[in-house]
Amino acid sequence: MSAGVWTAPGRVNLIGEHTDYNDGLVMPFALPLAIEVSASPRTDGRLRLSSANAPGQSVELRIEDLAPGSGPGGWTDYPAGVVWALREAGHPVAGADLHFDSTLPTGAGLSSSAALEVVTGLALRDLHELDVNRTELALLCRRAENVYAGAPTGIMDQMASACCTEGHALLLDTRDLSGRQIPLDLAARGLALLVVDTRVTHAHSQGEYGERRAGCESAARLLGVPALRDLTPQDLPAALERLPTGLGPLVRHVVTENARVERSAERLLVGEPGELGPILTEGHASLRDDFRVSCPELDLVVESALAAGALGARMTGGGFGGSAIALVPGAQAGAVADAVVSAFGRASYRTPLVLEAVPSSGARRLS
Ligand code: GLA
């Protein structure tokens, strides 16, 4: 297939945090912010990577030299990792020139790394006519992130970028990767969803993520279940009695969060998105107090948005910085955004970036 342009979006997760590596439920939607790639095929076994964000710094790699741990640790590890993962899975990639451009901020917890992986994977699939569906592509992209780039994430972000559709949130069961598109037309109900990028990334966030994940996995082992997904809210009291004190709150978060995803999907399916508000705020408290992945800046977004009239608010993504979301009556969106920015000013934090998020399309070819 001939050269062209592909795009893959970032995501916000409406609800279902730190559940994906526990075989649980998530409900992200795609942002209008995305990474684009201009891609053309090569047949000489070489991969050229360049970015509008790093002018004059193109990198050329020999595909057969690609191996986990061999990359420099920067952004090029993600597309290189996808080429490695595709080839490892038996899909022949003979080479490509890839030039990236992005409207998606990096480090904001909006899945720029997954967008970079998915746009690369989709372009290579089409250029080299590979037999890979979107779910398989998302799995290969996660492998690139886990094994090649070395970040121990779950599958949510890659599935969101690859599979979300305009006007919907994706209710995804991360155990079997079955998904259901849930209509999410907030404007029709007089609502809006604000995304607030705190512009902070806390040191050690990756290590802490890995620790939470390891904690969940050892709790599941101690309880004798394949994954925390297998526990219901009714199982919780007995489970908490059996666990050491450090692990109990992690389990309580995951179990209650899966239930919150189910409750949220029900509310959306009956056309009552405003009723998500208290569920989102409850989810934030659970992430802050039980899972302990929030930070003062994220807590301040939630508190100041609620005080200014938001129906609900919570951190979104892995935590330790990044972004929070607030569900607001549409007419109050500006006032809530101003209140959050003022609260950050009073706390002498960096000015946050606020945008309104409208559920947008997943990855696709543009031309
Ligand atoms: C990050 C990871 C996801 C998921 C979230 C937390 O975004 O990439 O896989 O675990 O954190 O829900």
Short mmCIF file of N, CA, C and O in Angstrom, two decimals, residues 252-365:
data_model
loop_
_atom_site.label_atom_id
_atom_site.label_comp_id
_atom_site.label_asym_id
_atom_site.label_seq_id
_atom_site.Cartn_x
_atom_site.Cartn_y
_atom_site.Cartn_z
N ARG A 252 -9.73 -3.32 48.25
CA ARG A 252 -11.01 -2.60 48.38
C ARG A 252 -11.19 -1.63 47.21
O ARG A 252 -12.26 -1.52 46.63
N HIS A 253 -10.11 -0.93 46.84
CA HIS A 253 -10.24 -0.01 45.70
C HIS A 253 -10.65 -0.75 44.43
O HIS A 253 -11.58 -0.35 43.74
N VAL A 254 -9.94 -1.83 44.12
CA VAL A 254 -10.19 -2.50 42.84
C VAL A 254 -11.62 -3.06 42.79
O VAL A 254 -12.33 -2.90 41.78
N VAL A 255 -12.03 -3.66 43.88
CA VAL A 255 -13.37 -4.27 43.89
C VAL A 255 -14.46 -3.21 43.79
O VAL A 255 -15.40 -3.33 43.00
N THR A 256 -14.32 -2.12 44.57
CA THR A 256 -15.35 -1.08 44.52
C THR A 256 -15.29 -0.33 43.18
O THR A 256 -16.31 0.12 42.67
N GLU A 257 -14.10 -0.21 42.61
CA GLU A 257 -13.97 0.53 41.34
C GLU A 257 -14.65 -0.25 40.21
O GLU A 257 -15.33 0.34 39.37
N ASN A 258 -14.48 -1.57 40.19
CA ASN A 258 -15.20 -2.35 39.16
C ASN A 258 -16.70 -2.14 39.29
O ASN A 258 -17.41 -2.00 38.29
N ALA A 259 -17.19 -2.09 40.53
CA ALA A 259 -18.63 -1.87 40.74
C ALA A 259 -19.03 -0.47 40.27
O ALA A 259 -20.11 -0.27 39.72
N ARG A 260 -18.12 0.50 40.47
CA ARG A 260 -18.44 1.87 40.00
C ARG A 260 -18.52 1.93 38.47
O ARG A 260 -19.31 2.68 37.92
N VAL A 261 -17.69 1.16 37.80
CA VAL A 261 -17.78 1.14 36.32
C VAL A 261 -19.15 0.59 35.91
O VAL A 261 -19.83 1.15 35.04
N GLU A 262 -19.56 -0.48 36.57
CA GLU A 262 -20.87 -1.07 36.21
C GLU A 262 -22.00 -0.08 36.48
O GLU A 262 -22.88 0.10 35.64
N ARG A 263 -21.95 0.59 37.64
CA ARG A 263 -23.00 1.56 37.95
C ARG A 263 -23.00 2.72 36.95
O ARG A 263 -24.05 3.20 36.52
N SER A 264 -21.81 3.15 36.56
CA SER A 264 -21.71 4.28 35.61
C SER A 264 -22.29 3.88 34.26
O SER A 264 -23.02 4.66 33.63
N ALA A 265 -21.94 2.69 33.80
CA ALA A 265 -22.45 2.24 32.49
C ALA A 265 -23.97 2.17 32.52
O ALA A 265 -24.64 2.60 31.58
N GLU A 266 -24.52 1.68 33.63
CA GLU A 266 -25.99 1.61 33.75
C GLU A 266 -26.61 3.00 33.64
O GLU A 266 -27.60 3.21 32.95
N ARG A 267 -26.01 3.97 34.36
CA ARG A 267 -26.55 5.35 34.34
C ARG A 267 -26.49 5.92 32.92
O ARG A 267 -27.40 6.60 32.46
N LEU A 268 -25.41 5.65 32.22
CA LEU A 268 -25.30 6.17 30.85
C LEU A 268 -26.32 5.50 29.93
O LEU A 268 -26.92 6.15 29.08
N LEU A 269 -26.50 4.20 30.13
CA LEU A 269 -27.42 3.48 29.23
C LEU A 269 -28.87 3.91 29.43
O LEU A 269 -29.68 3.80 28.52
N VAL A 270 -29.22 4.42 30.63
CA VAL A 270 -30.58 4.93 30.81
C VAL A 270 -30.63 6.44 30.53
O VAL A 270 -31.64 7.09 30.79
N GLY A 271 -29.55 6.98 29.99
CA GLY A 271 -29.58 8.39 29.56
C GLY A 271 -29.48 9.39 30.70
O GLY A 271 -30.02 10.49 30.60
N GLU A 272 -28.78 9.01 31.78
CA GLU A 272 -28.64 9.92 32.92
C GLU A 272 -27.17 10.18 33.26
O GLU A 272 -26.69 9.85 34.35
N PRO A 273 -26.43 10.79 32.34
CA PRO A 273 -24.99 10.97 32.60
C PRO A 273 -24.71 11.86 33.82
O PRO A 273 -23.67 11.70 34.46
N GLY A 274 -25.64 12.77 34.16
CA GLY A 274 -25.41 13.62 35.32
C GLY A 274 -25.26 12.82 36.60
O GLY A 274 -24.58 13.24 37.55
N GLU A 275 -25.88 11.64 36.62
CA GLU A 275 -25.81 10.80 37.83
C GLU A 275 -24.43 10.16 38.02
O GLU A 275 -24.17 9.51 39.03
N LEU A 276 -23.56 10.34 37.04
CA LEU A 276 -22.18 9.86 37.21
C LEU A 276 -21.41 10.68 38.23
O LEU A 276 -20.40 10.22 38.78
N GLY A 277 -21.86 11.93 38.44
CA GLY A 277 -21.09 12.85 39.28
C GLY A 277 -20.61 12.24 40.59
O GLY A 277 -19.40 12.12 40.83
N PRO A 278 -21.55 11.81 41.47
CA PRO A 278 -21.12 11.26 42.77
C PRO A 278 -20.26 10.00 42.62
O PRO A 278 -19.39 9.74 43.46
N ILE A 279 -20.48 9.25 41.55
CA ILE A 279 -19.67 8.01 41.36
C ILE A 279 -18.22 8.40 41.07
O ILE A 279 -17.27 7.78 41.57
N LEU A 280 -18.05 9.44 40.25
CA LEU A 280 -16.68 9.88 39.94
C LEU A 280 -15.97 10.36 41.21
O LEU A 280 -14.81 10.01 41.46
N THR A 281 -16.69 11.15 42.01
CA THR A 281 -16.07 11.71 43.22
C THR A 281 -15.72 10.59 44.21
O THR A 281 -14.66 10.61 44.85
N GLU A 282 -16.60 9.62 44.30
CA GLU A 282 -16.33 8.45 45.16
C GLU A 282 -15.08 7.71 44.66
O GLU A 282 -14.24 7.27 45.45
N GLY A 283 -14.96 7.60 43.35
CA GLY A 283 -13.79 6.95 42.76
C GLY A 283 -12.51 7.69 43.12
O GLY A 283 -11.48 7.08 43.41
N HIS A 284 -12.59 9.02 43.13
CA HIS A 284 -11.38 9.78 43.49
C HIS A 284 -10.98 9.51 44.93
O HIS A 284 -9.79 9.30 45.22
N ALA A 285 -11.96 9.51 45.82
CA ALA A 285 -11.64 9.26 47.24
C ALA A 285 -10.98 7.90 47.39
O ALA A 285 -10.01 7.73 48.17
N SER A 286 -11.45 6.92 46.64
CA SER A 286 -10.89 5.58 46.72
C SER A 286 -9.44 5.55 46.20
O SER A 286 -8.56 4.91 46.78
N LEU A 287 -9.19 6.26 45.12
CA LEU A 287 -7.82 6.32 44.58
C LEU A 287 -6.90 7.09 45.52
O LEU A 287 -5.71 6.77 45.65
N ARG A 288 -7.44 8.11 46.17
CA ARG A 288 -6.63 8.94 47.07
C ARG A 288 -6.34 8.19 48.38
O ARG A 288 -5.20 8.12 48.81
N ASP A 289 -7.38 7.60 48.97
CA ASP A 289 -7.24 7.08 50.34
C ASP A 289 -6.88 5.60 50.36
O ASP A 289 -6.12 5.16 51.23
N ASP A 290 -7.44 4.80 49.46
CA ASP A 290 -7.17 3.36 49.48
C ASP A 290 -6.01 2.99 48.55
O ASP A 290 -5.12 2.24 48.94
N PHE A 291 -6.05 3.50 47.33
CA PHE A 291 -5.00 3.07 46.38
C PHE A 291 -3.77 3.96 46.47
O PHE A 291 -2.70 3.60 46.03
N ARG A 292 -3.95 5.16 47.02
CA ARG A 292 -2.88 6.13 47.28
C ARG A 292 -2.04 6.44 46.03
O ARG A 292 -0.84 6.29 46.01
N VAL A 293 -2.75 6.87 44.97
CA VAL A 293 -2.04 7.28 43.75
C VAL A 293 -2.37 8.72 43.37
O VAL A 293 -2.02 9.15 42.27
N SER A 294 -3.05 9.45 44.26
CA SER A 294 -3.32 10.85 43.95
C SER A 294 -2.14 11.70 44.41
O SER A 294 -1.10 11.18 44.82
N CYS A 295 -2.28 13.00 44.33
CA CYS A 295 -1.24 13.92 44.81
C CYS A 295 -1.95 15.25 45.12
O CYS A 295 -3.11 15.44 44.72
N PRO A 296 -1.30 16.17 45.82
CA PRO A 296 -1.98 17.40 46.23
C PRO A 296 -2.60 18.17 45.06
O PRO A 296 -3.70 18.73 45.18
N GLU A 297 -1.92 18.19 43.92
CA GLU A 297 -2.45 18.96 42.78
C GLU A 297 -3.74 18.34 42.25
O GLU A 297 -4.70 19.04 41.93
N LEU A 298 -3.77 17.00 42.14
CA LEU A 298 -5.00 16.34 41.66
C LEU A 298 -6.13 16.54 42.67
O LEU A 298 -7.27 16.80 42.29
N ASP A 299 -5.81 16.43 43.96
CA ASP A 299 -6.84 16.64 44.98
C ASP A 299 -7.39 18.06 44.90
O ASP A 299 -8.59 18.28 45.09
N LEU A 300 -6.52 19.01 44.60
CA LEU A 300 -6.99 20.40 44.53
C LEU A 300 -7.91 20.61 43.34
O LEU A 300 -8.88 21.36 43.43
N VAL A 301 -7.64 19.96 42.21
CA VAL A 301 -8.57 20.07 41.08
C VAL A 301 -9.95 19.59 41.52
O VAL A 301 -10.96 20.26 41.30
N VAL A 302 -9.97 18.43 42.17
CA VAL A 302 -11.25 17.84 42.56
C VAL A 302 -11.98 18.75 43.55
O VAL A 302 -13.15 19.09 43.35
N GLU A 303 -11.26 19.19 44.60
CA GLU A 303 -11.91 20.03 45.62
C GLU A 303 -12.41 21.34 45.03
O GLU A 303 -13.54 21.76 45.29
N SER A 304 -11.57 22.01 44.23
CA SER A 304 -11.96 23.34 43.75
C SER A 304 -13.06 23.21 42.69
O SER A 304 -13.95 24.06 42.62
N ALA A 305 -13.03 22.16 41.88
CA ALA A 305 -14.10 21.98 40.88
C ALA A 305 -15.43 21.71 41.58
O ALA A 305 -16.46 22.29 41.22
N LEU A 306 -15.42 20.86 42.60
CA LEU A 306 -16.67 20.55 43.32
C LEU A 306 -17.20 21.80 44.01
O LEU A 306 -18.41 22.09 43.95
N ALA A 307 -16.31 22.58 44.62
CA ALA A 307 -16.74 23.79 45.33
C ALA A 307 -17.36 24.79 44.34
O ALA A 307 -18.23 25.58 44.72
N ALA A 308 -16.92 24.74 43.07
CA ALA A 308 -17.42 25.71 42.08
C ALA A 308 -18.64 25.17 41.32
O ALA A 308 -19.08 25.79 40.35
N GLY A 309 -19.16 24.00 41.72
CA GLY A 309 -20.40 23.54 41.10
C GLY A 309 -20.29 22.33 40.21
O GLY A 309 -21.27 21.94 39.57
N ALA A 310 -19.10 21.69 40.15
CA ALA A 310 -19.00 20.44 39.37
C ALA A 310 -19.88 19.37 40.01
O ALA A 310 -20.05 19.33 41.23
N LEU A 311 -20.44 18.50 39.18
CA LEU A 311 -21.30 17.42 39.69
C LEU A 311 -20.46 16.27 40.24
O LEU A 311 -20.93 15.48 41.06
N GLY A 312 -19.23 16.17 39.76
CA GLY A 312 -18.33 15.13 40.23
C GLY A 312 -16.96 15.38 39.61
O GLY A 312 -16.87 16.06 38.58
N ALA A 313 -15.92 14.85 40.24
CA ALA A 313 -14.57 15.04 39.69
C ALA A 313 -13.67 13.95 40.24
O ALA A 313 -13.89 13.43 41.34
N ARG A 314 -12.64 13.62 39.47
CA ARG A 314 -11.67 12.62 39.93
C ARG A 314 -10.40 12.70 39.09
O ARG A 314 -10.41 13.24 37.98
N MET A 315 -9.32 12.16 39.64
CA MET A 315 -8.12 12.00 38.84
C MET A 315 -8.39 10.95 37.75
O MET A 315 -9.27 10.10 37.90
N THR A 316 -7.65 11.03 36.66
CA THR A 316 -7.82 10.04 35.58
C THR A 316 -6.45 9.54 35.17
O THR A 316 -5.46 10.29 35.24
N GLY A 317 -6.36 8.27 34.79
CA GLY A 317 -5.06 7.71 34.40
C GLY A 317 -4.33 7.15 35.61
O GLY A 317 -4.92 6.90 36.66
N GLY A 318 -3.03 6.98 35.47
CA GLY A 318 -2.23 6.29 36.49
C GLY A 318 -2.10 7.05 37.80
O GLY A 318 -1.93 6.46 38.85
N GLY A 319 -2.13 8.40 37.74
CA GLY A 319 -2.02 9.20 38.96
C GLY A 319 -0.63 9.75 39.17
O GLY A 319 0.18 9.79 38.24
N PHE A 320 -0.35 10.23 40.40
CA PHE A 320 0.93 10.85 40.76
C PHE A 320 1.20 12.08 39.89
O PHE A 320 2.34 12.34 39.49
N GLY A 321 0.16 12.82 39.53
CA GLY A 321 0.29 13.93 38.59
C GLY A 321 -0.60 13.63 37.39
O GLY A 321 -1.51 12.81 37.48
N GLY A 322 -0.33 14.31 36.28
CA GLY A 322 -1.17 14.09 35.11
C GLY A 322 -2.47 14.86 35.23
O GLY A 322 -2.49 15.98 35.75
N SER A 323 -3.57 14.24 34.81
CA SER A 323 -4.82 15.00 34.64
C SER A 323 -5.94 14.50 35.55
O SER A 323 -5.93 13.37 36.02
N ALA A 324 -6.92 15.42 35.75
CA ALA A 324 -8.16 15.09 36.44
C ALA A 324 -9.31 15.49 35.53
O ALA A 324 -9.13 16.30 34.60
N ILE A 325 -10.49 14.92 35.78
CA ILE A 325 -11.67 15.30 35.00
C ILE A 325 -12.74 15.84 35.95
O ILE A 325 -12.78 15.48 37.13
N ALA A 326 -13.59 16.70 35.40
CA ALA A 326 -14.72 17.23 36.18
C ALA A 326 -15.94 17.24 35.28
O ALA A 326 -15.89 17.74 34.15
N LEU A 327 -17.02 16.66 35.79
CA LEU A 327 -18.30 16.68 35.07
C LEU A 327 -19.06 17.91 35.55
O LEU A 327 -19.30 18.06 36.75
N VAL A 328 -19.43 18.78 34.60
CA VAL A 328 -20.01 20.07 35.00
C VAL A 328 -21.26 20.38 34.18
O VAL A 328 -21.38 19.95 33.03
N PRO A 329 -22.20 21.15 34.78
CA PRO A 329 -23.28 21.68 33.96
C PRO A 329 -22.64 22.56 32.89
O PRO A 329 -21.76 23.38 33.21
N GLY A 330 -23.05 22.41 31.61
CA GLY A 330 -22.39 23.11 30.52
C GLY A 330 -22.27 24.61 30.77
O GLY A 330 -21.22 25.21 30.51
N ALA A 331 -23.34 25.21 31.34
CA ALA A 331 -23.33 26.65 31.53
C ALA A 331 -22.29 27.09 32.57
O ALA A 331 -21.91 28.25 32.61
N GLN A 332 -21.84 26.15 33.40
CA GLN A 332 -20.87 26.51 34.44
C GLN A 332 -19.44 26.11 34.08
O GLN A 332 -18.53 26.26 34.92
N ALA A 333 -19.23 25.61 32.88
CA ALA A 333 -17.89 25.10 32.53
C ALA A 333 -16.82 26.17 32.71
O ALA A 333 -15.76 25.91 33.31
N GLY A 334 -17.10 27.37 32.21
CA GLY A 334 -16.11 28.44 32.30
C GLY A 334 -15.82 28.80 33.75
O GLY A 334 -14.66 28.98 34.14
N ALA A 335 -16.88 28.90 34.57
CA ALA A 335 -16.70 29.30 35.97
C ALA A 335 -15.91 28.24 36.73
O ALA A 335 -15.04 28.55 37.55
N VAL A 336 -16.17 26.96 36.45
CA VAL A 336 -15.43 25.89 37.14
C VAL A 336 -13.96 25.93 36.72
O VAL A 336 -13.05 25.85 37.56
N ALA A 337 -13.73 26.09 35.41
CA ALA A 337 -12.34 26.16 34.93
C ALA A 337 -11.61 27.32 35.61
O ALA A 337 -10.48 27.16 36.11
N ASP A 338 -12.26 28.48 35.68
CA ASP A 338 -11.62 29.65 36.32
C ASP A 338 -11.33 29.38 37.79
O ASP A 338 -10.29 29.77 38.31
N ALA A 339 -12.28 28.71 38.46
CA ALA A 339 -12.10 28.45 39.89
C ALA A 339 -10.90 27.52 40.13
O ALA A 339 -10.12 27.72 41.07
N VAL A 340 -10.73 26.52 39.25
CA VAL A 340 -9.59 25.60 39.41
C VAL A 340 -8.28 26.36 39.18
O VAL A 340 -7.32 26.24 39.97
N VAL A 341 -8.25 27.17 38.13
CA VAL A 341 -7.02 27.93 37.82
C VAL A 341 -6.69 28.87 38.99
O VAL A 341 -5.53 28.98 39.41
N SER A 342 -7.71 29.54 39.55
CA SER A 342 -7.46 30.46 40.68
C SER A 342 -6.95 29.70 41.89
O SER A 342 -6.03 30.16 42.58
N ALA A 343 -7.53 28.52 42.15
CA ALA A 343 -7.09 27.74 43.31
C ALA A 343 -5.62 27.34 43.14
O ALA A 343 -4.84 27.37 44.10
N PHE A 344 -5.21 27.00 41.93
CA PHE A 344 -3.81 26.67 41.67
C PHE A 344 -2.92 27.90 41.91
O PHE A 344 -1.82 27.79 42.44
N GLY A 345 -3.42 29.06 41.49
CA GLY A 345 -2.65 30.30 41.70
C GLY A 345 -2.43 30.54 43.20
O GLY A 345 -1.31 30.81 43.64
N ARG A 346 -3.52 30.37 43.97
CA ARG A 346 -3.41 30.62 45.42
C ARG A 346 -2.45 29.64 46.08
O ARG A 346 -1.77 29.96 47.04
N ALA A 347 -2.38 28.41 45.53
CA ALA A 347 -1.48 27.40 46.11
C ALA A 347 -0.06 27.51 45.55
O ALA A 347 0.81 26.70 45.89
N SER A 348 0.16 28.50 44.68
CA SER A 348 1.46 28.67 44.00
C SER A 348 1.88 27.45 43.20
O SER A 348 3.06 27.11 43.11
N TYR A 349 0.89 26.74 42.61
CA TYR A 349 1.19 25.64 41.68
C TYR A 349 1.28 26.22 40.27
O TYR A 349 0.78 27.31 40.00
N ARG A 350 1.88 25.46 39.38
CA ARG A 350 1.91 25.86 37.96
C ARG A 350 0.49 26.00 37.45
O ARG A 350 -0.40 25.24 37.84
N THR A 351 0.28 26.94 36.51
CA THR A 351 -1.07 27.12 35.95
C THR A 351 -1.48 25.86 35.19
O THR A 351 -0.77 25.42 34.29
N PRO A 352 -2.61 25.26 35.55
CA PRO A 352 -3.03 24.03 34.85
C PRO A 352 -3.63 24.36 33.48
O PRO A 352 -4.04 25.50 33.24
N LEU A 353 -3.68 23.37 32.62
CA LEU A 353 -4.33 23.54 31.32
C LEU A 353 -5.70 22.89 31.39
O LEU A 353 -5.82 21.74 31.84
N VAL A 354 -6.73 23.61 30.96
CA VAL A 354 -8.08 23.08 31.04
C VAL A 354 -8.65 22.99 29.62
O VAL A 354 -8.54 23.93 28.84
N LEU A 355 -9.23 21.84 29.29
CA LEU A 355 -9.90 21.73 28.00
C LEU A 355 -11.19 20.95 28.17
O LEU A 355 -11.34 20.19 29.13
N GLU A 356 -12.11 21.18 27.24
CA GLU A 356 -13.35 20.42 27.29
C GLU A 356 -13.17 19.19 26.41
O GLU A 356 -12.71 19.29 25.28
N ALA A 357 -13.51 18.03 26.95
CA ALA A 357 -13.27 16.78 26.21
C ALA A 357 -14.57 16.30 25.59
O ALA A 357 -15.57 16.13 26.28
N VAL A 358 -14.52 16.06 24.30
CA VAL A 358 -15.68 15.53 23.58
C VAL A 358 -15.28 14.16 23.04
O VAL A 358 -14.22 14.03 22.42
N PRO A 359 -16.07 13.11 23.31
CA PRO A 359 -15.68 11.77 22.86
C PRO A 359 -15.48 11.72 21.34
O PRO A 359 -16.39 12.04 20.58
N SER A 360 -14.30 11.33 20.93
CA SER A 360 -13.89 11.45 19.53
C SER A 360 -13.52 10.09 18.95
O SER A 360 -13.59 9.07 19.64
N SER A 361 -13.08 10.10 17.70
CA SER A 361 -12.80 8.84 16.98
C SER A 361 -11.52 8.18 17.44
O SER A 361 -10.57 8.86 17.84
N GLY A 362 -11.47 6.87 17.30
CA GLY A 362 -10.25 6.12 17.52
C GLY A 362 -9.30 6.26 16.32
O GLY A 362 -9.54 7.05 15.40
N ALA A 363 -8.24 5.46 16.34
CA ALA A 363 -7.19 5.55 15.32
C ALA A 363 -7.75 5.25 13.93
O ALA A 363 -8.63 4.39 13.77
N ARG A 364 -7.24 5.95 12.93
CA ARG A 364 -7.70 5.71 11.55
C ARG A 364 -6.73 6.30 10.55
O ARG A 364 -5.89 7.14 10.90
N ARG A 365 -6.92 5.89 9.29
CA ARG A 365 -6.14 6.48 8.21
C ARG A 365 -6.82 7.78 7.78
O ARG A 365 -8.04 7.82 7.62
#
